Amino acid sequence: MRTQVVIIGSGPAGLLLGQLLHRAGIDTIILEQKPKDYVLGRIRAGVLEQGTVALVEEAGAGVRMRHEGLVHDGTEIAFGGVRHRIDFQRLTGKSVLIYGQTEVTRDLMDVREASAAPTVYEALDVSIHDVQTENPKVRWCADGKKFEIGCDYIVGCDGFHGVSRQTIPENELRTYERIYPFGWLGILVEKPPVSDELIYVNHERGFALCSMRSMTRSRYYLQCSLDEHSEDWTDDKFWEELTRRLDPEAVKKLQTGPSIEKSIAPLRSFVAEPMRFGRLFLAGDAAHIVPPTGAKGLNLAASDVGYLSRALIERYKTNSDLGLDAYSQRALARIWKAERFSWQMTNLLHLVPGASGFDQKVQGAELEYLFKSTAAQTALAENYVGLPY
Ligand code: FAD
Ligand code: DHB
C-alpha cells in the first residue's frame, strides 16, 4: 500500500487537512484509533474565528455551518456582579461564529465520506517509521490484522496523547509547559442560553462561563478543583453553584434542566518545538495545548492546518520545499501569541488557589482597567476574534 500523505487522527485538524489536500488532488489516508461515534461524542470547543470558518468552507464543509452557526459580534465579562460588553465588531470589524466542534467534525466526516477518501477507524497500535528517509512508513492493526503503508509525508494530528509527538526523539524536541491548579466542569443542556452572547464570569467563588451551541442548547462551565470528579456533581449541585456565580439578570434568565453531557477538563499550556522531524509534521493539539479560556484550541489546530496544507500543495505543485521548511516557524509564531492570550485570559478570570490578597487586588484592577480602556478592549477583541495568519 502507498499514498502521498498519511494523517494520524480524525479530530478537526486531521479531517480539515485531509479535505484541503483531497481538493488539491493529493491522496491521503486518515488513521483514527477510536470508533467514529466516539469521536463525534466528544463535546469540546464552540467558538470559531473567521479564519477557521474560511478554511472549513475551503474544505467544502461550510454549508450547514453558515446556515446554523450563530454570528457573535461581542462577548460579556462579568465582575463584581456587573456585566461589561466587549464589542468585537466596533473594535475590530470582525465577529466570531458559534458552531460546535462536534458539528464541524461531523460536516468534515460527511464530505470526506462523499469524496470516498479513505479513513480507517479503530486503527490500533499505530506506529511511525523511517521519517528521516524519503520513504516513511506507518503500521497499524485493525480487525486483528497488521497493515503497513508507505508515503511521502506523515502528519500527526493525533492530539496531546497521540503517538506522533512521542515518536520524535526527546533530544530533538524542546517542550514548554504550565499546568494550572484548577479545571473546568462543563455541562451541555437542551435549554435556551441565558443571553444572546457568551458571558465570562470572574467571581469570588471561581470562574464561570455561559456559552451555547444554538438558541435551544446551552453549554456552561464552572471552575473546579483538580481532585473533583464529574460523577460527584449532580445536576442540582451544578445549577446551584452556577446560580451563585452569575449576576441577578442572568440568574433570572437561567433555564435549568437535565444535563446531556458532563465532564471535567484540566487546564494546561504546552508547546513542543519544532513541529517537524524529517518527514513527520505535527499539527493541532499534538504539538500544543492552550487553556480553554481564550477559545483558541480548535482555532490554532485550524491555523496550523492552513499553513501546512498550503505548504504541501506547493510541494506537490511546484516541487518546492520552502513552505514545508518554513511551516514550524510560521505556525509557532502564531501559537505563542495564542499561548500568551490564553494564559492572560486564564489569569484574569480565575480564582487562583494560593493567590495573595495583593494578587487578587491586582486582578481586580486589571479588569477595571479593561472596562475603562478602549486600547485594552481592542487588544482583547483582536486576540479573541483571531490575529490574521
Ligand atoms: P483532537 O481533537 O484531540 O483529535 C485527535 C484525534 O487523534 C482524536 O480523534 C484521537 O482519538 C486520535 N488519536 C489519538 N491518538 C491516536 C493514535 N495513537 N492513533 C490514531 N489516532 C489517534 N478548546 C476550546 O477552544 N474550547 C473548549 O471548550 C475546549 N474544550 C476541550 C475539552 C477537552 C476535554 C479537550 C481534550 C479539549 C478541549 N478543547 C477546547 C481543545 C480543542 O478541542 C482542541 O484544541 C481540538 O480538539 C484540537 O483538535 P486536534 O484535531 O488537534 O486534536
Ligand atoms: C466554549 C469554550 C471555551 O473555551 C470558550 O472560551 C468559549 C466557549 C464553549 O465550549 O462553548
CSV table of C-alpha atoms and ligand atoms in Angstrom, one decimal:
chain,number,residue,atom,x,y,z
A,1,MET,CA,0.0,0.0,0.0
A,2,ARG,CA,1.2,3.5,-0.8
A,3,THR,CA,-0.3,7.0,-0.5
A,4,GLN,CA,1.1,10.6,-0.6
A,5,VAL,CA,0.2,11.8,2.9
A,6,VAL,CA,-0.7,9.7,6.0
A,7,ILE,CA,-2.7,11.6,8.5
A,8,ILE,CA,-2.9,10.3,12.0
A,9,GLY,CA,-6.0,11.3,14.0
A,10,SER,CA,-9.5,12.3,12.8
A,11,GLY,CA,-10.1,15.2,15.0
A,12,PRO,CA,-10.7,18.6,13.4
A,13,ALA,CA,-7.0,19.0,12.4
A,14,GLY,CA,-6.8,15.7,10.7
A,15,LEU,CA,-10.1,15.9,8.9
A,16,LEU,CA,-9.6,19.5,7.8
A,17,LEU,CA,-6.1,18.7,6.4
A,18,GLY,CA,-7.5,15.6,4.7
A,19,GLN,CA,-10.2,17.5,2.9
A,20,LEU,CA,-7.9,20.5,1.9
A,21,LEU,CA,-5.4,18.1,0.4
A,22,HIS,CA,-8.1,16.0,-1.3
A,23,ARG,CA,-9.5,19.0,-3.0
A,24,ALA,CA,-6.0,19.8,-4.3
A,25,GLY,CA,-5.7,16.3,-5.8
A,26,ILE,CA,-3.4,14.9,-3.1
A,27,ASP,CA,-4.0,11.4,-1.8
A,28,THR,CA,-4.4,10.8,1.9
A,29,ILE,CA,-5.4,8.2,4.4
A,30,ILE,CA,-6.6,9.0,7.9
A,31,LEU,CA,-5.9,6.6,10.7
A,32,GLU,CA,-8.0,7.1,13.8
A,33,GLN,CA,-7.7,4.9,16.8
A,34,LYS,CA,-11.3,5.4,18.1
A,35,PRO,CA,-14.7,4.4,16.6
A,36,LYS,CA,-16.4,7.2,14.6
A,37,ASP,CA,-19.2,7.6,17.1
A,38,TYR,CA,-16.8,8.1,19.9
A,39,VAL,CA,-15.0,10.9,18.0
A,40,LEU,CA,-18.4,12.5,17.4
A,41,GLY,CA,-19.5,12.1,21.0
A,42,ARG,CA,-16.7,14.4,22.4
A,43,ILE,CA,-18.1,17.8,23.4
A,44,ARG,CA,-15.3,20.4,23.1
A,45,ALA,CA,-14.9,23.8,21.7
A,46,GLY,CA,-17.6,26.1,20.3
A,47,VAL,CA,-16.1,29.4,19.1
A,48,LEU,CA,-14.8,29.7,15.5
A,49,GLU,CA,-12.6,32.5,14.3
A,50,GLN,CA,-13.3,33.9,10.8
A,51,GLY,CA,-10.0,32.2,9.5
A,52,THR,CA,-11.3,28.8,10.8
A,53,VAL,CA,-14.6,29.4,9.1
A,54,ALA,CA,-12.9,30.2,5.8
A,55,LEU,CA,-10.8,27.0,6.0
A,56,VAL,CA,-13.8,24.8,6.7
A,57,GLU,CA,-15.5,26.5,3.7
A,58,GLU,CA,-12.4,25.9,1.5
A,59,ALA,CA,-12.6,22.3,2.5
A,60,GLY,CA,-16.2,22.2,1.2
A,61,ALA,CA,-17.8,21.6,4.6
A,62,GLY,CA,-19.2,25.0,5.3
A,63,VAL,CA,-22.9,24.8,4.2
A,64,ARG,CA,-24.5,23.8,7.5
A,65,MET,CA,-22.0,25.9,9.5
A,66,ARG,CA,-23.1,29.0,7.6
A,67,HIS,CA,-26.7,28.1,8.0
A,68,GLU,CA,-26.8,27.1,11.6
A,69,GLY,CA,-23.8,28.9,13.1
A,70,LEU,CA,-24.5,32.0,15.3
A,71,VAL,CA,-22.6,35.2,14.5
A,72,HIS,CA,-21.5,36.9,17.7
A,73,ASP,CA,-20.4,40.5,17.5
A,74,GLY,CA,-19.2,40.7,21.1
A,75,THR,CA,-18.9,39.0,24.4
A,76,GLU,CA,-19.6,40.0,28.0
A,77,ILE,CA,-17.3,39.8,31.1
A,78,ALA,CA,-18.9,39.9,34.5
A,79,PHE,CA,-17.0,41.1,37.6
A,80,GLY,CA,-18.4,42.0,41.0
A,81,GLY,CA,-21.9,41.0,39.7
A,82,VAL,CA,-21.8,43.6,36.9
A,83,ARG,CA,-21.5,42.7,33.2
A,84,HIS,CA,-19.4,44.6,30.7
A,85,ARG,CA,-19.6,44.1,26.9
A,86,ILE,CA,-16.5,43.8,24.6
A,87,ASP,CA,-17.8,44.9,21.2
A,88,PHE,CA,-15.8,42.9,18.7
A,89,GLN,CA,-17.4,44.5,15.6
A,90,ARG,CA,-16.8,48.1,16.7
A,91,LEU,CA,-13.3,47.4,17.9
A,92,THR,CA,-12.0,45.1,15.2
A,93,GLY,CA,-14.7,45.0,12.4
A,94,LYS,CA,-14.8,41.2,13.0
A,95,SER,CA,-17.1,38.6,14.6
A,96,VAL,CA,-16.8,35.0,15.7
A,97,LEU,CA,-19.1,32.1,14.8
A,98,ILE,CA,-20.7,29.9,17.5
A,99,TYR,CA,-20.7,26.4,16.0
A,100,GLY,CA,-19.7,23.3,18.0
A,101,GLN,CA,-16.5,21.3,17.3
A,102,THR,CA,-18.7,18.2,17.1
A,103,GLU,CA,-20.7,19.7,14.2
A,104,VAL,CA,-17.5,20.8,12.4
A,105,THR,CA,-16.2,17.3,12.8
A,106,ARG,CA,-19.5,15.7,11.6
A,107,ASP,CA,-19.6,18.0,8.5
A,108,LEU,CA,-15.9,17.2,7.6
A,109,MET,CA,-16.5,13.5,8.0
A,110,ASP,CA,-19.6,13.7,5.7
A,111,VAL,CA,-17.6,15.5,2.9
A,112,ARG,CA,-14.8,13.1,3.3
A,113,GLU,CA,-17.1,10.1,3.0
A,114,ALA,CA,-18.8,11.6,0.0
A,115,SER,CA,-15.4,12.1,-1.7
A,116,ALA,CA,-14.5,8.4,-1.0
A,117,ALA,CA,-11.2,9.4,0.6
A,118,PRO,CA,-10.2,6.6,3.0
A,119,THR,CA,-10.4,6.8,6.8
A,120,VAL,CA,-9.7,3.8,9.0
A,121,TYR,CA,-11.4,4.0,12.3
A,122,GLU,CA,-10.3,1.8,15.2
A,123,ALA,CA,-6.7,1.7,13.8
A,124,LEU,CA,-4.8,0.3,16.8
A,125,ASP,CA,-1.1,0.4,17.7
A,126,VAL,CA,-0.3,3.0,15.0
A,127,SER,CA,3.5,3.3,14.7
A,128,ILE,CA,5.6,5.6,12.6
A,129,HIS,CA,8.9,4.5,10.8
A,130,ASP,CA,11.7,5.9,8.7
A,131,VAL,CA,10.7,9.6,8.8
A,132,GLN,CA,14.3,10.6,8.3
A,133,THR,CA,14.3,8.8,4.9
A,134,GLU,CA,12.5,9.5,1.7
A,135,ASN,CA,10.2,6.5,2.3
A,136,PRO,CA,8.5,6.9,5.6
A,137,LYS,CA,6.0,4.1,6.7
A,138,VAL,CA,3.1,3.8,9.1
A,139,ARG,CA,2.0,0.5,10.6
A,140,TRP,CA,-1.2,-0.3,12.4
A,141,CYS,CA,-3.6,-3.1,13.4
A,142,ALA,CA,-7.3,-3.4,12.5
A,143,ASP,CA,-9.7,-6.3,12.8
A,144,GLY,CA,-6.9,-8.4,14.1
A,145,LYS,CA,-4.7,-7.9,11.0
A,146,LYS,CA,-1.5,-5.9,10.6
A,147,PHE,CA,-1.1,-3.2,7.9
A,148,GLU,CA,1.7,-1.1,6.6
A,149,ILE,CA,1.6,1.9,4.2
A,150,GLY,CA,4.4,3.8,2.6
A,151,CYS,CA,4.1,7.5,1.9
A,152,ASP,CA,5.9,10.8,1.2
A,153,TYR,CA,4.8,12.6,4.4
A,154,ILE,CA,3.2,11.8,7.7
A,155,VAL,CA,1.2,14.4,9.6
A,156,GLY,CA,0.5,13.8,13.3
A,157,CYS,CA,-3.0,15.3,14.1
A,158,ASP,CA,-3.4,12.8,17.0
A,159,GLY,CA,-3.9,15.2,19.9
A,160,PHE,CA,-1.9,15.7,23.1
A,161,HIS,CA,-1.8,12.0,24.0
A,162,GLY,CA,-1.1,10.8,20.4
A,163,VAL,CA,1.8,8.7,19.2
A,164,SER,CA,3.3,11.2,16.7
A,165,ARG,CA,5.0,13.6,19.1
A,166,GLN,CA,6.1,10.6,21.2
A,167,THR,CA,7.9,9.2,18.1
A,168,ILE,CA,10.2,12.2,17.9
A,169,PRO,CA,13.4,11.6,19.9
A,170,GLU,CA,13.4,13.6,23.2
A,171,ASN,CA,16.6,15.4,22.3
A,172,GLU,CA,15.0,16.7,19.0
A,173,LEU,CA,12.1,18.5,20.8
A,174,ARG,CA,12.0,21.3,23.2
A,175,THR,CA,8.8,21.4,25.4
A,176,TYR,CA,7.3,24.2,27.4
A,177,GLU,CA,4.5,23.5,29.9
A,178,ARG,CA,2.4,25.2,32.5
A,179,ILE,CA,-0.2,23.2,34.5
A,180,TYR,CA,-3.0,25.2,36.2
A,181,PRO,CA,-4.2,24.2,39.6
A,182,PHE,CA,-7.8,24.0,38.6
A,183,GLY,CA,-10.1,22.5,35.9
A,184,TRP,CA,-13.4,23.2,34.1
A,185,LEU,CA,-16.5,21.3,34.8
A,186,GLY,CA,-18.7,21.6,31.7
A,187,ILE,CA,-22.3,20.6,31.1
A,188,LEU,CA,-24.5,20.6,28.0
A,189,VAL,CA,-28.2,21.1,28.3
A,190,GLU,CA,-31.2,21.3,26.0
A,191,LYS,CA,-32.3,24.8,27.1
A,192,PRO,CA,-32.0,28.3,25.6
A,193,PRO,CA,-28.9,30.3,26.7
A,194,VAL,CA,-29.2,33.0,29.4
A,195,SER,CA,-28.1,35.7,26.9
A,196,ASP,CA,-27.5,36.2,23.2
A,197,GLU,CA,-23.8,36.4,23.8
A,198,LEU,CA,-21.2,34.4,25.9
A,199,ILE,CA,-20.7,35.6,29.5
A,200,TYR,CA,-17.2,35.1,31.1
A,201,VAL,CA,-17.6,35.4,34.8
A,202,ASN,CA,-14.9,36.4,37.4
A,203,HIS,CA,-16.5,35.5,40.8
A,204,GLU,CA,-15.0,35.2,44.2
A,205,ARG,CA,-16.2,31.5,44.3
A,206,GLY,CA,-14.4,30.9,40.9
A,207,PHE,CA,-14.7,31.3,37.2
A,208,ALA,CA,-17.9,30.5,35.3
A,209,LEU,CA,-18.8,30.6,31.6
A,210,CYS,CA,-22.2,30.8,29.9
A,211,SER,CA,-21.9,29.5,26.4
A,212,MET,CA,-24.2,27.9,23.8
A,213,ARG,CA,-24.4,25.6,20.8
A,214,SER,CA,-27.6,27.1,19.4
A,215,MET,CA,-30.5,29.1,20.6
A,216,THR,CA,-32.0,26.0,22.2
A,217,ARG,CA,-28.8,24.3,23.5
A,218,SER,CA,-26.6,25.8,26.2
A,219,ARG,CA,-23.1,24.9,27.4
A,220,TYR,CA,-22.0,26.1,30.9
A,221,TYR,CA,-18.6,25.7,32.7
A,222,LEU,CA,-17.6,26.1,36.3
A,223,GLN,CA,-14.0,26.4,37.6
A,224,CYS,CA,-13.5,23.3,39.8
A,225,SER,CA,-10.6,21.9,41.7
A,226,LEU,CA,-8.5,19.1,40.2
A,227,ASP,CA,-9.4,16.5,42.7
A,228,GLU,CA,-13.1,16.7,41.8
A,229,HIS,CA,-15.0,14.1,39.7
A,230,SER,CA,-17.9,14.9,37.4
A,231,GLU,CA,-19.9,12.0,38.9
A,232,ASP,CA,-19.9,13.8,42.2
A,233,TRP,CA,-21.6,16.8,40.6
A,234,THR,CA,-25.4,16.1,40.4
A,235,ASP,CA,-27.2,18.5,38.0
A,236,ASP,CA,-28.8,20.2,41.0
A,237,LYS,CA,-25.4,20.8,42.6
A,238,PHE,CA,-24.2,22.3,39.3
A,239,TRP,CA,-27.1,24.7,38.9
A,240,GLU,CA,-26.9,25.8,42.5
A,241,GLU,CA,-23.2,26.6,42.1
A,242,LEU,CA,-23.7,28.3,38.8
A,243,THR,CA,-26.5,30.4,40.2
A,244,ARG,CA,-24.2,31.6,43.0
A,245,ARG,CA,-21.7,32.9,40.4
A,246,LEU,CA,-24.0,34.6,37.9
A,247,ASP,CA,-25.3,38.2,38.1
A,248,PRO,CA,-29.0,38.6,39.1
A,249,GLU,CA,-30.2,39.3,35.5
A,250,ALA,CA,-28.5,36.1,34.2
A,251,VAL,CA,-30.0,34.1,37.1
A,252,LYS,CA,-33.5,35.4,36.2
A,253,LYS,CA,-33.0,34.1,32.6
A,254,LEU,CA,-31.3,30.8,33.5
A,255,GLN,CA,-33.3,27.8,32.4
A,256,THR,CA,-32.1,24.6,34.1
A,257,GLY,CA,-32.7,21.0,33.0
A,258,PRO,CA,-31.1,17.6,32.9
A,259,SER,CA,-27.6,17.6,31.5
A,260,ILE,CA,-26.9,15.6,28.3
A,261,GLU,CA,-23.2,15.7,28.9
A,262,LYS,CA,-21.0,16.5,31.9
A,263,SER,CA,-17.2,16.3,32.1
A,264,ILE,CA,-14.1,17.9,33.7
A,265,ALA,CA,-11.2,19.2,31.6
A,266,PRO,CA,-7.8,20.1,33.3
A,267,LEU,CA,-6.2,23.4,32.1
A,268,ARG,CA,-2.8,23.2,30.6
A,269,SER,CA,-0.4,25.3,28.4
A,270,PHE,CA,2.0,23.3,26.4
A,271,VAL,CA,4.2,23.8,23.3
A,272,ALA,CA,6.6,21.4,21.6
A,273,GLU,CA,9.2,22.8,19.2
A,274,PRO,CA,9.9,22.3,16.4
A,275,MET,CA,6.7,20.9,14.8
A,276,ARG,CA,8.7,18.8,12.3
A,277,PHE,CA,11.0,15.8,12.5
A,278,GLY,CA,12.2,14.7,9.0
A,279,ARG,CA,9.1,13.9,7.0
A,280,LEU,CA,6.8,13.9,10.1
A,281,PHE,CA,4.9,17.1,10.8
A,282,LEU,CA,2.8,17.9,13.9
A,283,ALA,CA,-0.5,19.9,13.8
A,284,GLY,CA,-3.0,20.9,16.4
A,285,ASP,CA,-3.1,19.5,20.0
A,286,ALA,CA,-0.4,17.0,19.0
A,287,ALA,CA,2.1,20.0,19.2
A,288,HIS,CA,0.4,22.5,21.6
A,289,ILE,CA,-2.3,22.9,24.2
A,290,VAL,CA,-3.9,26.1,25.5
A,291,PRO,CA,-6.2,26.5,28.5
A,292,PRO,CA,-9.7,26.9,27.0
A,293,THR,CA,-10.4,30.4,28.4
A,294,GLY,CA,-9.4,32.2,25.2
A,295,ALA,CA,-11.3,29.7,23.0
A,296,LYS,CA,-8.2,29.1,20.9
A,297,GLY,CA,-7.6,25.3,20.9
A,298,LEU,CA,-9.6,24.4,17.8
A,299,ASN,CA,-8.7,27.7,16.0
A,300,LEU,CA,-5.0,27.0,16.4
A,301,ALA,CA,-5.4,23.5,15.1
A,302,ALA,CA,-7.1,25.0,12.1
A,303,SER,CA,-4.4,27.7,11.5
A,304,ASP,CA,-1.7,25.0,11.7
A,305,VAL,CA,-3.6,23.1,9.0
A,306,GLY,CA,-3.9,26.3,6.9
A,307,TYR,CA,-0.1,26.7,6.8
A,308,LEU,CA,0.7,23.0,6.4
A,309,SER,CA,-1.9,22.4,3.6
A,310,ARG,CA,-0.6,25.3,1.6
A,311,ALA,CA,3.0,24.1,2.1
A,312,LEU,CA,2.1,20.5,1.0
A,313,ILE,CA,0.1,21.7,-2.0
A,314,GLU,CA,3.1,24.0,-3.0
A,315,ARG,CA,5.4,21.0,-2.6
A,316,TYR,CA,3.3,18.8,-5.0
A,317,LYS,CA,2.5,21.5,-7.5
A,318,THR,CA,6.0,23.2,-7.8
A,319,ASN,CA,8.4,20.7,-6.1
A,320,SER,CA,9.4,23.5,-3.7
A,321,ASP,CA,10.2,22.7,-0.1
A,322,LEU,CA,10.1,26.3,1.0
A,323,GLY,CA,6.7,26.2,2.6
A,324,LEU,CA,7.4,22.9,4.4
A,325,ASP,CA,10.7,24.2,5.7
A,326,ALA,CA,9.0,27.4,7.0
A,327,TYR,CA,6.0,25.6,8.5
A,328,SER,CA,7.2,25.1,12.0
A,329,GLN,CA,8.4,28.6,12.5
A,330,ARG,CA,5.3,30.2,10.9
A,331,ALA,CA,2.9,28.1,13.0
A,332,LEU,CA,4.9,28.7,16.2
A,333,ALA,CA,4.8,32.5,15.8
A,334,ARG,CA,1.0,32.3,15.8
A,335,ILE,CA,0.9,29.6,18.5
A,336,TRP,CA,2.9,31.7,21.0
A,337,LYS,CA,0.6,34.7,20.5
A,338,ALA,CA,-2.4,32.4,21.3
A,339,GLU,CA,-0.5,30.9,24.3
A,340,ARG,CA,0.1,34.4,25.7
A,341,PHE,CA,-3.5,35.4,25.2
A,342,SER,CA,-5.0,32.2,26.7
A,343,TRP,CA,-2.6,32.4,29.7
A,344,GLN,CA,-3.6,36.1,30.2
A,345,MET,CA,-7.4,35.4,30.0
A,346,THR,CA,-7.0,32.4,32.4
A,347,ASN,CA,-5.1,34.6,34.9
A,348,LEU,CA,-7.6,37.4,34.6
A,349,LEU,CA,-10.7,35.4,35.1
A,350,HIS,CA,-10.0,32.6,37.6
A,351,LEU,CA,-9.7,32.3,41.3
A,352,VAL,CA,-6.1,31.2,41.6
A,353,PRO,CA,-5.6,28.9,44.7
A,354,GLY,CA,-3.0,30.4,46.9
A,355,ALA,CA,-3.3,33.9,45.4
A,356,SER,CA,-2.4,36.6,47.9
A,357,GLY,CA,-4.7,39.5,48.8
A,358,PHE,CA,-2.3,41.6,46.7
A,359,ASP,CA,-2.7,39.3,43.7
A,360,GLN,CA,-6.4,39.4,43.9
A,361,LYS,CA,-6.5,43.2,44.1
A,362,VAL,CA,-4.2,43.5,41.1
A,363,GLN,CA,-6.5,41.1,39.1
A,364,GLY,CA,-9.5,43.3,40.0
A,365,ALA,CA,-7.6,46.4,39.0
A,366,GLU,CA,-6.7,44.8,35.7
A,367,LEU,CA,-10.4,44.1,35.0
A,368,GLU,CA,-11.4,47.6,36.0
A,369,TYR,CA,-8.8,49.0,33.6
A,370,LEU,CA,-10.1,46.7,30.8
A,371,PHE,CA,-13.7,48.0,31.3
A,372,LYS,CA,-12.5,51.7,31.0
A,373,SER,CA,-9.8,51.4,28.3
A,374,THR,CA,-10.6,51.2,24.6
A,375,ALA,CA,-7.0,50.2,24.0
A,376,ALA,CA,-7.2,47.2,26.4
A,377,GLN,CA,-10.6,46.1,25.0
A,378,THR,CA,-9.2,46.4,21.4
A,379,ALA,CA,-6.3,44.2,22.4
A,380,LEU,CA,-8.6,41.6,23.9
A,381,ALA,CA,-11.0,41.7,21.0
A,382,GLU,CA,-8.2,41.4,18.3
A,383,ASN,CA,-6.9,38.3,20.0
A,384,TYR,CA,-10.3,36.8,20.6
A,385,VAL,CA,-11.5,37.2,17.1
A,386,GLY,CA,-8.2,35.9,15.8
A,387,LEU,CA,-5.0,37.6,14.6
A,388,PRO,CA,-4.5,37.2,10.8
A,389,TYR,CA,-2.2,34.5,9.6
B,1,FAD,P1,-8.1,16.1,18.8
B,1,FAD,O1,-9.4,16.8,18.6
B,1,FAD,O2,-7.6,15.8,20.1
B,1,FAD,O3,-8.0,14.9,17.8
B,1,FAD,C1,-7.0,14.0,17.8
B,1,FAD,C2,-7.5,12.7,17.3
B,1,FAD,O4,-6.5,11.7,17.2
B,1,FAD,C3,-8.6,12.0,18.2
B,1,FAD,O5,-9.7,11.7,17.4
B,1,FAD,C4,-7.9,10.8,18.8
B,1,FAD,O6,-8.8,9.8,19.0
B,1,FAD,C5,-6.9,10.5,17.7
B,1,FAD,N1,-5.7,9.8,18.2
B,1,FAD,C6,-5.0,10.0,19.3
B,1,FAD,N2,-4.0,9.1,19.4
B,1,FAD,C7,-4.0,8.3,18.3
B,1,FAD,C8,-3.2,7.3,17.8
B,1,FAD,N3,-2.2,6.8,18.6
B,1,FAD,N4,-3.5,6.7,16.7
B,1,FAD,C9,-4.6,7.2,15.9
B,1,FAD,N5,-5.4,8.2,16.3
B,1,FAD,C10,-5.1,8.8,17.5
B,1,FAD,N6,-10.9,24.1,23.0
B,1,FAD,C11,-11.6,25.2,23.0
B,1,FAD,O7,-11.2,26.2,22.3
B,1,FAD,N7,-12.6,25.3,23.9
B,1,FAD,C12,-13.1,24.3,24.7
B,1,FAD,O8,-14.0,24.4,25.4
B,1,FAD,C13,-12.3,23.1,24.7
B,1,FAD,N8,-12.7,22.1,25.5
B,1,FAD,C14,-11.9,21.0,25.4
B,1,FAD,C15,-12.2,19.9,26.3
B,1,FAD,C16,-11.4,18.8,26.3
B,1,FAD,C17,-11.8,17.6,27.2
B,1,FAD,C18,-10.3,18.7,25.5
B,1,FAD,C19,-9.4,17.4,25.5
B,1,FAD,C20,-10.0,19.8,24.6
B,1,FAD,C21,-10.8,20.9,24.6
B,1,FAD,N9,-10.5,22.0,23.8
B,1,FAD,C22,-11.2,23.1,23.8
B,1,FAD,C23,-9.4,22.0,22.9
B,1,FAD,C24,-9.9,21.6,21.4
B,1,FAD,O9,-11.0,20.7,21.5
B,1,FAD,C25,-8.7,21.0,20.7
B,1,FAD,O10,-7.7,22.1,20.6
B,1,FAD,C26,-9.0,20.4,19.4
B,1,FAD,O11,-9.8,19.3,19.5
B,1,FAD,C27,-7.7,20.1,18.7
B,1,FAD,O12,-8.0,19.3,17.5
B,1,FAD,P2,-7.0,18.2,17.1
B,1,FAD,O13,-7.6,17.7,15.8
B,1,FAD,O14,-5.6,18.8,17.0
B,1,FAD,O15,-6.9,17.1,18.2
B,2,DHB,C1,-16.6,27.5,24.8
B,2,DHB,C2,-15.4,27.1,25.3
B,2,DHB,C3,-14.5,28.0,25.6
B,2,DHB,O1,-13.3,27.5,26.0
B,2,DHB,C4,-14.7,29.3,25.4
B,2,DHB,O2,-13.7,30.2,25.7
B,2,DHB,C5,-15.9,29.8,24.9
B,2,DHB,C6,-16.9,28.8,24.6
B,2,DHB,C7,-17.7,26.5,24.5
B,2,DHB,O3,-17.5,25.3,24.7
B,2,DHB,O4,-18.8,26.9,24.1
